[in-house]
Amino acid sequence: MSLVVQKFGGSSVANIERIENVARKVIASREAGHDVVVVVSAMKGETDRLNELAYGAAQNTTPRPREHDLLLSTGETVTIALLTMVLERMGSPARCLTGAQVRILTDSAFSKARIQDIDAESIRGDLGAGRIVVVAGFQGVDENGSITTLGRGGSDTTAVALAAALEADECQIYTDVDGVYTTDPRVVPTARRLEQVTFEEMLELASLGSKVLQIRAVEFAGKYQVPLRVLSSFQDGPGTLITTEGQNMQQGSMEEPLIAGIAFTRDEAKLTMIGVPDTPGVATQILGPVADANIEVDMIVQNISNDGLTDFTFTVNKTEYDRALDILSQQAKVLGAREVFGDSSIGKLSLVGVGMRSHAGVASRMFKALAAEGINIQMISTSEIKISVVTDEKYLELGTRALHKAFELDDRSGKTVSVEGQSD
Ligand code: ADP
Ligand code: ASP
Ligand code: MG
């Protein structure tokens, strides 16, 4: 008998009818002879609703982190109770557990807690007694007994962490699309489902904006070698398997595909300091105070110097934009810089593929395709398996479509993917 962990996201449990659909899938796996641990998210839109309530209560202040997490965690608690009731009604013995009841121990970093340890014993006991175990995603408990949450999309991470702790045979992430696509199929309807994608590529895609899997879930799966698959809750199919490199050879081909996919994000903002003296230590004087304020910096560009002066540009998460701009304005006075300005309406577009390692010319093909659409590139950064560019936010979707075409990623079968409803 094998053990599977199955995770169902918000749109898969959006109402009782859909919860019944989930229950039927879970029971089918059970009847096929598997032990099943189910992880569920809050019902679609519920986490956003709870979040709005928190901000309403806090008015012009930030919601208190401990209470904010406790509040947000309740969305998942509702779903585990409902699914368990439905499973029992359908004749399948089941037991639900919150993160704290399992004892998913996390650190105390509210809203972005990290899992430190999982006590798998009570789950094993229930499985041994023939029950389906239903666990609340996204939540844990710290050593003081406070409820924590794992960051938006965190139920994916709960599922993978449980699969690792239970040494499950597979972790299946059921969602509203039938796998990982070459890009977000809501933006490019001709996007193609990938049979397989490597952990390395998936990690880049997730960190560069593809929200189909939370990045920490991919990290966990890679680290603990958890076989991970993304599938649809609404239609049958093989989905997408996340693999280690080397397993990823396409059938009949000895070569890895050049580009696995395209990710994009609107989550960043750009800050620039103009006319800073080009002397040793200037980068640390600019970025040191930003780091001290716990603001993460992503891309960094320094121009060549002109008359001993240079310009310095970097990006941060949009939520940190105002704070970063304040710090930069302060530092500009210290450094005697000419001017500081920022732009929060930018987008970042990234090509990802392990095949890039052995192929030259990817960047020039990318820049040519963007130029043909009249899209100006503001910043560029590269690593071994990705190239990212910053553009004006309004060109993000046009740029994604142009690159999808230029790199011949379109589905050639002529079929377009149907995605369920709108995302949360
Ligand atoms: P869930 O609520 O099930 O966790 P999410 O909304 O978090 O679902 O993730 C699924 C969504 O991710 C899809 O509806 C799709 O719009 C989006 N997405 C972004 N990039 C991709 C991609 N490369 N492949 C598939 N889906 C993607
Ligand atoms: N409910 C949480 C969210 O909306 C966690 C999750 O769905 O994975 O982000
Ligand atoms: Mg998700």
Coordinates of C-alpha atoms and ligand atoms in Angstrom, one line a residue:
M1 CA 0.0 0.0 0.0
S2 CA 1.3 3.4 -0.8
L3 CA 0.8 6.7 0.9
V4 CA -0.2 9.9 -1.0
V5 CA -0.6 13.5 0.2
Q6 CA -3.3 15.3 -1.8
K7 CA -3.6 19.1 -1.5
F8 CA -6.7 21.0 -2.8
G9 CA -6.5 24.7 -3.3
G10 CA -9.1 27.4 -2.6
S11 CA -11.1 27.1 -5.9
S12 CA -11.3 23.3 -5.4
V13 CA -13.1 23.7 -2.1
A14 CA -15.0 26.9 -3.0
N15 CA -18.5 25.5 -1.9
I16 CA -20.1 22.3 -0.6
E17 CA -20.5 20.9 -4.1
R18 CA -16.8 21.3 -4.8
I19 CA -16.0 19.8 -1.4
E20 CA -18.1 16.8 -2.4
N21 CA -16.1 16.6 -5.6
V22 CA -12.9 16.6 -3.5
A23 CA -14.3 13.9 -1.2
R24 CA -15.1 11.7 -4.2
K25 CA -11.6 12.0 -5.5
V26 CA -10.1 11.2 -2.1
I27 CA -12.4 8.2 -1.6
A28 CA -11.4 6.9 -5.1
S29 CA -7.7 7.0 -4.1
R30 CA -8.5 5.3 -0.9
E31 CA -10.5 2.6 -2.7
A32 CA -7.6 2.2 -5.1
G33 CA -5.6 1.0 -2.1
H34 CA -3.7 4.2 -1.0
D35 CA -3.4 5.7 2.4
V36 CA -4.5 9.3 2.0
V37 CA -3.6 12.5 3.8
V38 CA -5.5 15.5 2.5
V39 CA -4.4 19.1 2.9
V40 CA -6.9 21.8 2.2
S41 CA -6.8 25.6 1.7
A42 CA -9.4 28.1 2.8
M43 CA -12.5 28.3 0.6
K44 CA -11.8 30.6 -2.4
G45 CA -11.6 34.3 -1.5
E46 CA -11.8 33.5 2.3
T47 CA -8.3 34.5 3.2
D48 CA -8.7 37.8 1.4
R49 CA -12.0 38.4 3.2
L50 CA -10.4 37.7 6.6
N51 CA -7.5 39.9 5.7
E52 CA -9.8 42.8 4.9
L53 CA -11.5 42.3 8.2
A54 CA -8.1 42.5 10.0
Y55 CA -7.3 45.8 8.2
G56 CA -10.8 47.1 9.0
A57 CA -10.2 46.4 12.7
A58 CA -6.7 47.8 12.8
Q59 CA -7.9 51.0 10.9
N60 CA -4.8 53.0 10.1
T61 CA -2.4 50.7 12.0
T62 CA -1.0 47.4 11.0
P63 CA -2.9 44.4 12.4
R64 CA -1.2 42.8 15.4
P65 CA 0.9 39.9 13.9
R66 CA -0.1 37.2 16.4
E67 CA -3.8 38.0 16.1
H68 CA -3.6 38.5 12.4
D69 CA -2.2 35.0 11.9
L70 CA -4.8 33.5 14.2
L71 CA -7.5 35.1 12.2
L72 CA -6.2 34.1 8.8
S73 CA -5.7 30.5 9.9
T74 CA -9.4 30.1 10.6
G75 CA -10.2 29.9 6.9
E76 CA -8.4 26.5 6.6
T77 CA -9.9 25.3 9.9
V78 CA -13.4 25.8 8.4
T79 CA -12.5 23.7 5.3
I80 CA -11.1 20.7 7.2
A81 CA -14.2 20.4 9.3
L82 CA -16.5 20.6 6.3
L83 CA -14.5 18.1 4.2
T84 CA -14.4 15.6 7.1
M85 CA -18.2 15.9 7.6
V86 CA -18.7 15.2 3.9
L87 CA -16.3 12.2 3.9
E88 CA -18.1 10.7 6.9
R89 CA -21.5 11.3 5.3
M90 CA -20.2 9.5 2.2
G91 CA -19.2 6.5 4.4
S92 CA -15.5 7.1 4.7
P93 CA -14.0 7.3 8.2
A94 CA -12.0 10.5 8.4
R95 CA -10.4 12.7 11.0
C96 CA -9.4 16.3 10.7
L97 CA -6.5 18.1 12.4
T98 CA -5.4 21.7 12.6
G99 CA -1.7 22.5 12.2
A100 CA -1.4 22.8 16.0
Q101 CA -3.2 19.5 16.5
V102 CA -0.8 17.7 14.2
R103 CA 2.0 19.8 15.8
I104 CA 3.4 21.4 12.8
L105 CA 6.0 23.4 14.7
T106 CA 7.2 26.6 13.1
D107 CA 9.3 29.6 14.1
S108 CA 7.5 32.7 15.3
A109 CA 7.8 34.8 12.2
F110 CA 4.1 35.6 11.9
S111 CA 2.7 35.7 8.3
K112 CA 5.8 34.0 6.9
A113 CA 6.6 31.3 9.5
R114 CA 8.9 28.4 8.6
I115 CA 8.2 24.8 9.4
Q116 CA 10.8 23.4 11.8
D117 CA 9.4 20.1 12.7
I118 CA 6.4 17.9 12.2
D119 CA 5.1 15.2 14.6
A120 CA 3.8 12.6 12.2
E121 CA 2.8 10.1 14.9
S122 CA -0.9 11.0 15.4
I123 CA -1.4 11.0 11.6
R124 CA 0.3 7.6 11.3
G125 CA -2.0 6.3 14.1
D126 CA -5.2 7.5 12.2
L127 CA -4.0 6.0 8.9
G128 CA -3.2 2.8 10.7
A129 CA -6.8 2.8 11.9
G130 CA -8.0 3.1 8.3
R131 CA -9.0 6.7 8.4
I132 CA -8.5 9.5 5.9
V133 CA -6.6 12.3 7.6
V134 CA -7.6 15.9 6.7
V135 CA -5.0 18.5 7.7
A136 CA -5.4 22.3 7.6
G137 CA -2.9 23.9 5.2
F138 CA -1.1 27.2 5.7
Q139 CA -1.0 27.0 9.5
G140 CA 1.3 25.9 12.3
V141 CA 2.1 26.6 15.9
D142 CA 5.2 28.1 17.5
E143 CA 6.9 26.9 20.6
N144 CA 4.8 29.4 22.7
G145 CA 1.6 27.9 21.4
S146 CA 0.8 30.8 19.2
I147 CA -0.8 30.0 15.8
T148 CA 1.3 31.0 12.8
T149 CA 0.7 31.1 9.1
L150 CA 3.2 30.2 6.3
G151 CA 2.7 33.0 3.8
R152 CA 0.2 33.3 0.9
G153 CA 0.0 30.0 -1.0
G154 CA 1.4 28.2 2.1
S155 CA -0.9 25.2 1.9
D156 CA 1.4 23.9 -0.8
T157 CA 4.2 23.9 1.7
T158 CA 2.1 22.2 4.4
A159 CA 1.4 19.4 1.9
V160 CA 5.0 18.9 0.8
A161 CA 6.3 19.1 4.4
L162 CA 3.8 16.5 5.5
A163 CA 4.8 14.3 2.5
A164 CA 8.4 14.6 3.5
A165 CA 7.7 13.8 7.2
L166 CA 5.5 10.8 6.3
E167 CA 7.8 9.7 3.5
A168 CA 4.9 9.7 1.2
D169 CA 5.1 8.1 -2.2
E170 CA 3.8 11.2 -3.9
C171 CA 2.6 14.7 -3.1
Q172 CA -0.2 15.7 -5.4
I173 CA -1.2 19.4 -5.7
Y174 CA -4.7 19.7 -7.1
T175 CA -5.6 23.1 -8.5
D176 CA -7.7 24.9 -11.1
V177 CA -5.4 24.2 -14.0
D178 CA -4.2 20.7 -15.1
G179 CA -0.5 21.2 -14.5
V180 CA 2.4 23.6 -14.8
Y181 CA 2.2 25.5 -18.1
T182 CA 4.8 27.3 -20.2
T183 CA 3.3 30.5 -18.7
D184 CA 0.2 31.5 -16.9
P185 CA -2.6 30.1 -19.1
R186 CA -4.8 33.0 -18.0
V187 CA -2.6 35.4 -19.8
V188 CA -1.5 33.2 -22.8
P189 CA -4.4 30.8 -23.7
T190 CA -2.1 29.0 -26.1
A191 CA 0.3 28.1 -23.3
R192 CA 1.3 24.4 -23.2
R193 CA 1.2 22.0 -20.3
L194 CA 4.6 20.6 -19.4
E195 CA 4.8 16.8 -18.9
Q196 CA 7.8 17.4 -16.6
V197 CA 9.7 20.3 -15.2
T198 CA 12.9 20.2 -13.1
F199 CA 13.0 21.3 -9.5
E200 CA 15.6 23.9 -10.4
E201 CA 13.3 25.4 -13.1
M202 CA 10.2 25.2 -11.0
L203 CA 12.1 27.0 -8.2
E204 CA 13.0 29.8 -10.5
L205 CA 9.5 30.0 -12.0
A206 CA 7.9 30.2 -8.6
S207 CA 10.4 32.8 -7.3
L208 CA 9.9 34.9 -10.4
G209 CA 6.2 35.1 -10.1
S210 CA 4.4 31.8 -11.2
K211 CA 2.1 31.3 -8.3
V212 CA 1.0 27.8 -9.2
L213 CA 3.3 26.5 -6.5
Q214 CA 4.6 28.4 -3.4
I215 CA 8.4 28.6 -3.6
R216 CA 9.0 27.1 -0.2
A217 CA 7.0 24.0 -1.3
V218 CA 9.4 23.5 -4.2
E219 CA 12.4 24.1 -2.0
F220 CA 11.1 21.5 0.5
A221 CA 10.3 19.0 -2.2
G222 CA 13.8 19.4 -3.7
K223 CA 15.6 19.1 -0.4
Y224 CA 13.7 16.0 0.8
Q225 CA 13.3 14.4 -2.6
V226 CA 9.5 14.4 -2.4
P227 CA 7.9 13.4 -5.8
L228 CA 5.7 16.3 -6.6
R229 CA 2.9 16.5 -9.1
V230 CA 0.5 19.4 -10.1
L231 CA -2.9 18.2 -11.3
S232 CA -6.5 19.5 -11.9
S233 CA -9.3 19.0 -9.4
F234 CA -11.8 19.3 -12.2
Q235 CA -10.5 16.9 -14.9
D236 CA -8.5 13.7 -15.0
G237 CA -5.0 13.7 -16.5
P238 CA -1.3 13.1 -15.7
G239 CA -0.6 16.8 -14.7
T240 CA 3.0 17.9 -14.4
L241 CA 5.7 16.0 -12.6
I242 CA 8.5 18.0 -10.9
T243 CA 11.7 16.0 -11.5
T244 CA 15.3 16.1 -10.8
E245 CA 17.4 17.1 -13.8
G246 CA 18.4 14.3 -16.1
Q247 CA 15.1 12.6 -15.7
N248 CA 13.7 15.4 -17.8
M249 CA 14.7 14.2 -21.2
Q250 CA 11.8 14.5 -23.5
Q251 CA 10.9 11.2 -25.1
G252 CA 12.7 10.7 -28.4
S253 CA 15.0 13.6 -27.7
M254 CA 18.4 13.7 -26.0
E255 CA 18.2 17.4 -25.4
E256 CA 16.5 19.4 -22.7
P257 CA 14.2 22.0 -24.1
L258 CA 15.8 25.4 -24.3
I259 CA 13.1 27.3 -22.3
A260 CA 10.8 25.6 -19.8
G261 CA 8.6 28.6 -19.2
I262 CA 8.0 32.3 -18.8
A263 CA 7.2 34.0 -15.4
F264 CA 6.2 37.5 -14.7
T265 CA 5.4 39.6 -11.7
R266 CA 4.0 43.1 -10.9
D267 CA 5.2 42.8 -7.3
E268 CA 8.4 44.9 -7.6
A269 CA 9.2 48.6 -7.6
K270 CA 12.4 50.4 -8.9
L271 CA 14.5 53.0 -7.1
T272 CA 17.3 55.1 -8.5
M273 CA 19.9 57.4 -7.1
I274 CA 21.4 59.8 -9.7
G275 CA 24.8 61.4 -9.6
V276 CA 26.5 59.6 -6.7
P277 CA 30.2 59.9 -6.4
D278 CA 31.8 56.8 -7.9
T279 CA 34.1 55.8 -5.0
P280 CA 34.8 52.6 -3.2
G281 CA 32.1 51.8 -0.7
V282 CA 29.3 53.6 -2.3
A283 CA 27.2 50.5 -3.0
T284 CA 27.3 49.5 0.6
Q285 CA 26.4 53.1 1.7
I286 CA 23.3 52.9 -0.4
L287 CA 22.3 49.3 0.2
G288 CA 23.5 48.9 3.8
P289 CA 20.7 51.0 5.4
V290 CA 18.2 49.2 3.1
A291 CA 19.4 45.8 4.3
D292 CA 19.4 47.1 7.9
A293 CA 15.7 47.9 7.6
N294 CA 15.2 44.3 6.5
I295 CA 14.2 45.2 3.0
E296 CA 15.1 42.6 0.4
V297 CA 16.8 43.9 -2.8
D298 CA 16.3 42.0 -6.0
M299 CA 18.0 43.4 -9.2
I300 CA 20.8 45.9 -8.9
V301 CA 22.4 48.0 -11.7
Q302 CA 25.2 50.5 -11.5
N303 CA 25.9 52.7 -14.6
I304 CA 29.5 53.3 -15.8
S305 CA 30.8 56.5 -14.3
N306 CA 30.8 59.8 -16.0
D307 CA 33.0 62.6 -14.5
G308 CA 33.4 60.6 -11.3
L309 CA 29.6 60.3 -10.9
T310 CA 27.4 57.3 -11.4
D311 CA 23.7 56.3 -11.2
F312 CA 22.6 53.4 -9.0
T313 CA 19.3 51.5 -9.5
F314 CA 17.7 48.6 -7.7
T315 CA 14.3 46.9 -7.2
V316 CA 12.5 45.9 -4.0
N317 CA 9.1 44.4 -3.3
K318 CA 6.3 46.9 -3.9
T319 CA 5.1 46.6 -0.3
E320 CA 8.5 48.0 0.8
Y321 CA 8.6 50.8 -1.8
D322 CA 7.7 53.7 0.5
R323 CA 10.1 52.7 3.2
A324 CA 12.9 52.1 0.7
L325 CA 12.3 55.5 -0.9
D326 CA 12.5 57.3 2.5
I327 CA 15.8 55.5 3.3
L328 CA 17.2 56.4 -0.1
S329 CA 16.3 60.0 0.2
Q330 CA 18.1 60.2 3.6
Q331 CA 21.2 58.5 2.2
A332 CA 21.2 60.8 -0.9
K333 CA 21.8 63.7 1.5
V334 CA 24.6 61.9 3.2
L335 CA 26.3 61.0 -0.1
G336 CA 25.6 64.3 -1.8
A337 CA 23.8 62.6 -4.6
R338 CA 22.0 64.7 -7.2
E339 CA 18.5 63.2 -7.2
V340 CA 16.5 60.2 -6.1
F341 CA 13.4 58.8 -7.9
G342 CA 11.3 55.7 -7.9
D343 CA 8.8 53.9 -10.1
S344 CA 6.3 51.5 -8.7
S345 CA 4.6 50.7 -12.1
I346 CA 7.1 48.3 -13.4
G347 CA 6.9 44.6 -14.3
K348 CA 9.5 41.9 -14.4
L349 CA 9.5 39.3 -17.2
S350 CA 11.7 36.1 -17.0
L351 CA 12.7 33.3 -19.2
V352 CA 13.6 30.1 -17.4
G353 CA 15.2 26.9 -18.7
V354 CA 18.1 24.6 -17.9
G355 CA 18.7 24.3 -21.6
M356 CA 20.1 27.9 -21.5
R357 CA 23.2 26.6 -19.9
S358 CA 24.4 25.1 -23.2
H359 CA 22.9 27.6 -25.6
A360 CA 24.2 31.1 -26.5
G361 CA 21.9 33.6 -28.1
V362 CA 18.9 33.3 -25.8
A363 CA 19.2 36.9 -24.5
S364 CA 19.5 38.4 -28.0
R365 CA 16.5 36.5 -29.2
M366 CA 14.6 37.8 -26.2
F367 CA 15.6 41.4 -26.7
K368 CA 14.8 41.2 -30.4
A369 CA 11.3 39.9 -29.7
L370 CA 10.6 42.7 -27.1
A371 CA 12.0 45.3 -29.5
A372 CA 9.7 44.2 -32.3
E373 CA 6.8 45.0 -30.0
G374 CA 8.3 48.4 -29.1
I375 CA 8.9 47.3 -25.5
N376 CA 11.7 49.2 -23.8
I377 CA 13.9 47.2 -21.4
Q378 CA 14.8 49.1 -18.2
M379 CA 17.0 46.6 -16.4
I380 CA 18.4 43.1 -17.1
S381 CA 19.7 40.4 -14.9
T382 CA 20.8 36.9 -15.7
S383 CA 21.8 33.7 -14.0
E384 CA 22.7 30.3 -15.4
I385 CA 19.2 29.2 -16.1
K386 CA 17.2 32.5 -16.3
I387 CA 17.1 35.9 -17.9
S388 CA 14.9 38.6 -16.3
V389 CA 14.1 42.1 -17.7
V390 CA 12.2 45.0 -16.1
T391 CA 9.7 46.8 -18.3
D392 CA 6.9 49.3 -17.9
E393 CA 4.1 47.4 -16.1
K394 CA 1.7 48.0 -18.9
Y395 CA 3.7 45.9 -21.4
L396 CA 4.0 42.9 -19.2
E397 CA 1.3 40.8 -20.8
L398 CA 2.2 41.9 -24.3
G399 CA 5.8 41.0 -23.6
T400 CA 4.9 37.6 -22.2
R401 CA 2.9 36.8 -25.3
A402 CA 5.6 38.0 -27.6
L403 CA 8.3 35.8 -25.9
H404 CA 6.0 32.8 -25.8
K405 CA 5.7 33.1 -29.6
A406 CA 9.4 33.9 -30.2
F407 CA 10.5 30.9 -28.3
E408 CA 8.0 28.6 -30.0
L409 CA 6.3 27.6 -26.7
D410 CA 2.7 27.6 -28.1
D411 CA 0.7 24.5 -27.9
R412 CA 0.8 23.2 -31.5
S413 CA -2.3 20.9 -31.1
G414 CA -4.5 24.0 -31.5
K415 CA -6.3 23.3 -28.3
T416 CA -6.5 26.1 -25.8
V417 CA -6.6 25.5 -22.1
S418 CA -9.7 26.2 -20.1
V419 CA -9.0 27.6 -16.7
E420 CA -11.7 27.5 -14.0
G421 CA -13.2 30.8 -13.0
Q422 CA -10.9 33.6 -11.7
S423 CA -8.1 33.1 -9.3
D424 CA -8.3 34.2 -5.7
Ligands
ADP1 P1 -4.7 27.2 -5.6 O1 -5.8 28.1 -5.0 O2 -5.2 25.9 -6.1 O3 -3.5 27.1 -4.7 P2 -3.4 29.2 -7.2 O4 -4.3 30.3 -7.7 O5 -2.5 29.5 -6.1 O6 -4.3 27.9 -7.0 O7 -2.5 28.7 -8.4 C1 -3.1 28.3 -9.7 C2 -3.0 29.4 -10.6 O8 -1.6 29.7 -11.0 C3 -3.6 29.2 -12.0 O9 -5.0 29.4 -12.0 C4 -2.8 30.1 -12.9 O10 -3.5 31.3 -13.2 C5 -1.6 30.5 -12.1 N1 -0.3 30.2 -12.8 C6 0.7 31.1 -12.9 N2 1.7 30.6 -13.7 C7 1.3 29.4 -14.0 C8 2.0 28.4 -14.8 N3 3.2 28.5 -15.3 N4 1.3 27.2 -15.0 C9 0.1 27.0 -14.4 N5 -0.6 27.9 -13.7 C10 0.0 29.1 -13.5
ASP2 N1 -5.4 30.3 2.1 C1 -4.1 30.7 2.0 C2 -4.0 31.8 0.8 O1 -5.0 32.1 0.2 C3 -3.1 29.6 1.8 C4 -3.3 28.8 0.5 O2 -4.3 28.9 -0.1 O3 -2.4 28.1 0.2 O4 -2.9 32.2 0.5
MG3 MG -1.8 28.3 -4.4

